[in-house]
XYZ file of C-alpha atoms in Angstrom:
428
model
C 86.272 63.187 91.963
C 85.337 66.471 94.068
C 86.901 68.758 96.335
C 85.945 71.629 98.457
C 87.630 74.923 98.217
C 89.505 73.839 101.084
C 90.500 70.659 99.666
C 88.735 68.329 101.796
C 87.221 65.240 100.646
C 84.025 65.220 99.135
C 82.470 68.643 100.105
C 82.741 70.384 97.052
C 81.898 70.399 93.316
C 85.022 70.702 91.279
C 85.580 67.642 89.252
C 88.804 66.372 87.991
C 87.148 63.393 86.440
C 87.761 63.321 82.566
C 85.365 61.487 80.136
C 86.953 60.025 76.954
C 89.414 61.990 75.611
C 87.839 62.294 72.406
C 91.050 61.082 70.500
C 90.914 58.533 67.681
C 90.869 55.127 69.378
C 90.047 55.938 72.742
C 87.900 53.485 74.724
C 84.516 53.803 76.611
C 83.364 52.989 80.036
C 81.273 50.097 78.453
C 84.490 48.378 77.211
C 83.860 48.762 73.427
C 86.913 46.874 72.640
C 88.591 49.908 70.854
C 92.072 49.998 72.090
C 94.249 52.472 74.103
C 98.110 52.968 73.839
C 98.337 52.422 77.490
C 96.089 51.239 80.347
C 97.338 52.542 83.949
C 95.931 50.498 86.671
C 96.068 52.616 90.030
C 95.862 56.516 89.983
C 98.135 57.213 92.862
C 101.781 58.344 93.211
C 103.196 56.046 90.753
C 100.162 55.715 88.130
C 98.944 59.286 87.812
C 102.320 60.592 87.016
C 102.989 57.768 84.508
C 99.886 58.365 82.924
C 100.381 62.233 82.771
C 103.835 61.576 81.335
C 102.651 59.204 78.594
C 99.837 61.401 77.752
C 101.967 64.432 77.360
C 104.108 62.327 74.966
C 100.830 62.148 72.643
C 99.831 58.527 73.728
C 96.071 57.359 74.328
C 96.090 56.659 78.224
C 93.241 55.123 80.136
C 93.605 55.279 84.034
C 91.496 52.967 86.251
C 91.172 52.920 89.959
C 88.973 51.166 92.446
C 88.720 54.278 94.640
C 86.814 57.580 94.296
C 88.976 60.777 94.732
C 89.799 62.842 97.043
C 90.573 59.738 99.193
C 93.074 59.728 101.906
C 95.491 56.763 102.285
C 98.038 55.660 104.882
C 101.111 57.551 104.030
C 104.500 59.048 105.429
C 103.629 62.004 103.187
C 107.080 63.141 102.860
C 108.424 64.029 99.196
C 112.304 64.222 99.148
C 114.136 66.839 97.274
C 114.411 64.713 94.295
C 110.670 64.019 94.180
C 109.892 67.806 94.483
C 112.514 68.478 91.752
C 110.359 66.118 89.453
C 106.932 68.077 90.617
C 108.767 71.205 89.557
C 109.848 69.899 86.354
C 106.081 68.715 85.659
C 104.866 72.225 86.169
C 103.068 70.845 89.619
C 105.232 71.994 92.487
C 103.447 75.399 92.759
C 99.979 73.360 92.887
C 101.354 71.608 95.712
C 102.500 74.636 97.649
C 99.241 76.194 97.186
C 97.361 73.482 99.277
C 98.842 75.134 102.011
C 101.544 72.632 102.617
C 104.442 74.297 104.355
C 107.969 73.651 102.689
C 110.468 71.650 104.751
C 113.932 73.138 104.096
C 116.055 71.493 107.105
C 116.089 68.502 109.204
C 117.360 67.187 112.496
C 118.225 63.268 113.144
C 118.897 62.192 116.633
C 120.188 58.756 117.219
C 120.564 58.382 120.961
C 122.435 61.436 122.434
C 124.086 62.542 118.890
C 121.903 64.845 116.830
C 122.844 66.041 113.499
C 121.279 69.240 111.733
C 121.184 70.199 108.326
C 119.637 70.224 104.848
C 120.345 68.159 101.625
C 121.809 69.905 98.882
C 119.208 71.565 96.451
C 118.192 69.393 93.407
C 118.202 71.327 90.315
C 117.583 74.476 92.070
C 114.786 72.920 94.506
C 115.562 73.257 98.293
C 112.364 72.197 99.765
C 110.776 68.836 100.522
C 106.954 68.797 101.304
C 104.665 66.497 103.061
C 101.273 67.088 101.677
C 98.115 65.150 102.926
C 97.549 62.389 100.516
C 93.697 63.226 99.705
C 95.322 66.646 98.306
C 98.281 65.486 96.311
C 96.746 62.240 94.878
C 93.562 64.307 93.452
C 96.059 67.092 91.982
C 98.157 64.377 90.479
C 95.091 62.511 89.033
C 93.988 65.936 87.734
C 97.242 66.667 85.941
C 96.901 63.301 84.266
C 93.418 64.275 83.128
C 94.606 67.774 81.979
C 97.269 65.974 79.749
C 94.459 64.102 77.846
C 94.537 60.690 79.784
C 90.855 59.377 80.564
C 90.189 58.447 84.369
C 87.599 56.023 85.567
C 87.075 56.258 89.461
C 85.313 53.514 91.287
C 86.538 50.909 88.652
C 88.212 47.725 90.026
C 90.464 45.736 87.664
C 89.899 42.058 88.093
C 92.386 40.422 85.750
C 94.912 41.197 83.002
C 94.125 39.891 79.690
C 96.943 37.663 78.065
C 97.307 36.453 74.430
C 100.268 34.605 73.455
C 102.145 35.168 76.531
C 101.667 39.168 76.187
C 99.371 41.546 78.357
C 96.951 43.184 75.679
C 94.444 44.718 78.080
C 92.464 44.395 81.535
C 88.906 43.270 82.882
C 87.333 45.445 85.197
C 84.169 45.693 87.275
C 82.157 48.834 88.258
C 78.941 49.078 90.294
C 76.861 49.505 86.914
C 78.628 46.585 85.119
C 81.952 44.703 83.747
C 83.873 45.024 80.632
C 87.063 44.767 78.848
C 89.562 47.403 77.435
C 92.888 46.664 75.525
C 96.261 48.573 75.236
C 99.735 48.010 73.805
C 100.946 48.271 77.451
C 99.286 47.466 80.528
C 100.870 49.522 83.618
C 100.438 48.067 87.076
C 100.491 50.882 89.743
C 98.081 49.323 92.096
C 100.307 48.816 94.932
C 102.131 46.418 97.241
C 98.901 43.863 96.649
C 98.990 44.422 92.939
C 96.363 42.806 90.841
C 98.424 43.377 87.674
C 101.359 41.643 89.207
C 99.474 38.715 90.306
C 97.812 38.329 86.989
C 101.177 38.416 84.932
C 103.023 36.518 87.283
C 105.812 38.973 87.932
C 108.220 37.195 90.010
C 109.597 38.369 93.361
C 113.496 38.932 92.490
C 114.513 40.057 95.662
C 112.945 39.934 99.188
C 113.547 40.440 102.744
C 111.204 39.805 105.866
C 109.213 42.540 107.491
C 111.500 44.469 110.009
C 109.135 47.180 111.618
C 105.652 48.144 112.289
C 104.416 51.646 112.505
C 101.547 53.940 113.766
C 100.805 57.347 112.616
C 99.040 60.211 114.177
C 97.989 63.673 113.248
C 98.463 66.293 116.020
C 97.401 69.969 116.546
C 99.342 72.312 118.701
C 102.534 70.579 118.342
C 104.486 72.966 115.804
C 107.227 71.973 113.982
C 109.128 73.444 110.753
C 111.391 70.971 110.004
C 111.770 66.846 109.559
C 112.897 65.499 112.760
C 113.817 61.869 113.481
C 114.270 60.559 116.789
C 116.013 57.007 117.487
C 116.917 54.760 120.341
C 117.380 50.954 120.202
C 114.133 49.315 119.004
C 112.164 52.672 118.691
C 112.055 55.167 115.940
C 110.087 58.428 115.629
C 109.545 60.731 112.750
C 108.077 64.129 112.922
C 106.803 66.332 109.908
C 104.643 69.429 109.368
C 101.761 69.006 106.905
C 98.420 71.080 105.944
C 96.077 72.848 108.191
C 98.797 73.509 110.648
C 99.054 69.654 111.773
C 101.904 67.429 112.583
C 102.327 63.858 111.649
C 103.968 61.914 114.513
C 104.935 58.349 113.181
C 106.433 55.750 115.849
C 108.158 52.590 114.587
C 108.305 49.404 116.487
C 110.132 46.027 115.638
C 107.759 43.766 113.587
C 107.914 41.209 116.312
C 106.019 43.590 118.665
C 103.125 44.447 116.253
C 100.109 42.449 117.748
C 101.310 43.742 121.452
C 101.433 47.311 120.148
C 98.076 47.067 118.584
C 96.577 45.518 121.464
C 97.786 48.132 123.753
C 97.045 51.476 121.597
C 97.397 54.273 122.222
C 99.648 53.605 125.244
C 102.190 51.730 123.150
C 102.252 54.699 120.691
C 102.845 57.235 123.104
C 105.360 54.931 124.954
C 107.453 54.568 121.908
C 107.052 58.512 121.525
C 108.262 58.846 125.091
C 111.185 56.298 124.749
C 112.639 57.926 121.566
C 111.795 61.367 121.751
C 110.920 62.478 125.410
C 110.996 66.437 124.589
C 108.712 65.754 121.450
C 106.429 63.359 123.811
C 105.880 66.518 126.194
C 105.253 68.579 123.552
C 102.394 66.099 122.177
C 100.842 66.047 125.808
C 100.330 69.768 125.432
C 98.695 69.316 122.110
C 95.834 67.412 120.611
C 95.673 64.098 118.545
C 93.016 64.539 115.654
C 91.773 61.418 114.360
C 92.350 57.973 115.115
C 95.586 56.050 115.170
C 96.429 54.294 111.798
C 99.416 51.679 111.231
C 100.759 48.987 109.300
C 102.287 45.619 110.490
C 102.875 44.733 106.598
C 105.923 46.557 106.001
C 107.034 44.231 103.080
C 110.628 44.461 101.495
C 110.937 43.341 97.995
C 111.567 43.865 94.106
C 109.139 42.442 91.646
C 110.282 41.804 88.130
C 109.494 45.355 86.711
C 108.490 44.464 83.266
C 107.413 41.830 80.775
C 105.793 41.300 77.647
C 102.970 44.026 77.491
C 103.384 44.993 80.944
C 105.301 47.172 83.519
C 105.009 48.022 87.164
C 105.672 51.095 89.093
C 105.558 52.366 92.557
C 104.667 49.504 95.294
C 103.205 47.247 92.861
C 106.809 46.534 91.430
C 108.995 47.663 94.563
C 108.222 48.092 98.263
C 110.373 48.755 101.346
C 109.968 49.891 104.847
C 108.403 53.334 105.096
C 111.193 54.418 107.660
C 112.995 56.202 104.927
C 109.722 57.732 103.695
C 111.047 57.056 100.238
C 107.760 55.549 98.637
C 106.304 58.843 96.815
C 109.695 59.850 95.543
C 110.490 56.447 94.373
C 107.157 56.019 92.484
C 107.566 59.689 91.091
C 111.145 58.583 89.871
C 109.833 55.177 88.626
C 106.818 56.917 86.639
C 109.583 59.403 85.056
C 112.114 56.333 84.097
C 109.237 54.392 82.397
C 108.085 57.162 80.138
C 111.595 58.238 79.556
C 112.595 54.752 78.483
C 109.390 54.107 76.317
C 109.990 57.533 74.376
C 108.684 57.122 71.039
C 109.190 53.230 70.956
C 105.737 52.169 72.222
C 104.117 51.860 68.836
C 106.580 49.185 67.349
C 106.284 46.127 69.639
C 110.256 45.153 69.226
C 111.259 48.609 70.370
C 108.650 48.465 72.759
C 109.985 45.421 74.491
C 113.682 46.396 74.466
C 112.434 49.595 76.312
C 110.540 47.794 78.675
C 113.912 45.371 79.317
C 115.858 48.745 79.610
C 113.122 50.081 82.218
C 113.430 46.927 84.132
C 117.227 46.912 84.778
C 117.590 50.658 85.140
C 114.664 50.713 87.913
C 116.580 48.003 89.796
C 119.775 49.906 89.526
C 118.188 53.259 90.530
C 116.587 52.009 93.748
C 119.152 49.390 94.865
C 121.088 51.479 97.213
C 118.136 53.156 98.666
C 116.617 49.836 99.514
C 119.820 48.864 101.292
C 119.822 51.962 103.331
C 116.234 51.258 104.303
C 116.823 47.894 105.464
C 119.859 49.097 107.621
C 117.770 51.790 109.283
C 114.624 49.580 109.805
C 116.852 47.223 111.912
C 116.255 49.596 114.807
C 119.811 49.700 115.907
C 120.189 53.394 116.904
C 122.913 52.448 119.510
C 125.243 50.923 116.940
C 124.818 53.948 114.609
C 125.222 56.522 117.438
C 128.642 54.629 118.104
C 129.704 55.021 114.538
C 128.887 58.643 114.015
C 129.703 60.327 117.588
C 132.999 61.419 116.131
C 131.602 62.412 112.614
C 128.741 64.721 113.932
C 130.919 67.864 113.943
C 132.337 67.307 110.515
C 130.602 69.658 108.038
C 131.349 67.431 104.991
C 130.168 64.321 106.724
C 126.852 66.041 107.897
C 126.289 67.291 104.346
C 126.992 63.610 102.962
C 124.634 62.404 105.657
C 121.671 64.619 104.779
C 122.340 64.011 100.814
C 122.087 60.448 101.512
C 118.980 60.669 103.570
C 117.317 62.409 100.579
C 118.198 59.990 98.279
C 120.480 62.078 96.171
C 123.700 60.739 94.603
C 126.099 60.573 91.511
C 123.765 58.444 89.543
C 121.538 60.117 87.353
C 118.025 59.160 85.410
C 116.787 61.015 82.090
C 113.485 63.129 82.351
C 111.305 62.604 79.706
C 110.521 65.810 77.509
C 114.246 67.180 78.041
C 116.888 64.801 77.371
C 119.518 67.197 78.473
C 118.309 67.483 81.984
C 118.684 64.903 84.586
C 117.226 64.361 87.971
C 119.198 62.402 90.799
C 118.124 58.902 91.109
């Protein structure tokens, strides 16, 4: 896993891949059968923080990911203030800022002809959101996990979960040089929406709604923005934010039913959606330059899977996925990682206490994410005309505007403990 001095993939020699931790009981790449406390499958925004926090708690942690880092991935990039507050608590926010990603301290949402401008209430003194490129963020998070003592194997594809007497006890994996098995008291699936771990342990889907939107993303130069912007009309939604290297991410959303037509008509459909929802931004984009291909998704699934069971837990998109229109995936993954580590605490070594902790995690995860899920479904229906009618008389009320931006950032009265400091909490 290497990064150049500029942080671009694959051109440098700075490695963040750790070999075996050297702690008693650490496993090996040959699958020696010697156990770990935790095996985390997936090293991105859910898995790497979970591994980092559990390693910092003194547990023997192995992370496996089929990719080699740095590696980009499809993403809205945005980290809301509750997420940046966690990065700050973990000692990583300065590193994110050091990538050159600009802080985002204000936002504008336009629904039809009604616009509101403002910023969320700071979370534990953190005012800024960030939207770093994923090949930078994910590399940084994986390095934080290995710095904490976790072992990380890249290019290692998990093929199955080992289950004995109804309990997950390890994983089977495959690399270019062979296959093997490693064992652990807990297997954490952080391997995305199409999770191998979730399938292997038969984690049932406990809540689901059909996909509502499809989306295409493009990076642009010469379209400077300093804040997050959302522009919506009925049937179209556009998100705009600044990221690394002076580039701007423009995301255009369409109803799910239009996905095949949109995909056939790129880039015209993308530009048409941009023009319909954000005509001024469209004109600015025409004066700029799109960098790289348009990338998109027609699989914006909305679900909750059971979050935990005997010997296993799910974090991030593996356990809960929703439409990306609220750009909540990274923040929610961070929160789930923090919640899992907090609920496990010192209970991992004892089987009965570990299972009780996992049951608490499952209940609290669903409670923590339920309101945000409902908000996302409402926005993903792309009914800006209805929203415009409801808020037209409220957009000049400072108290309502503040509440609107706090809700958009996912802050609220419910709090989730952060491991390592039981007296301090981060908004759910």
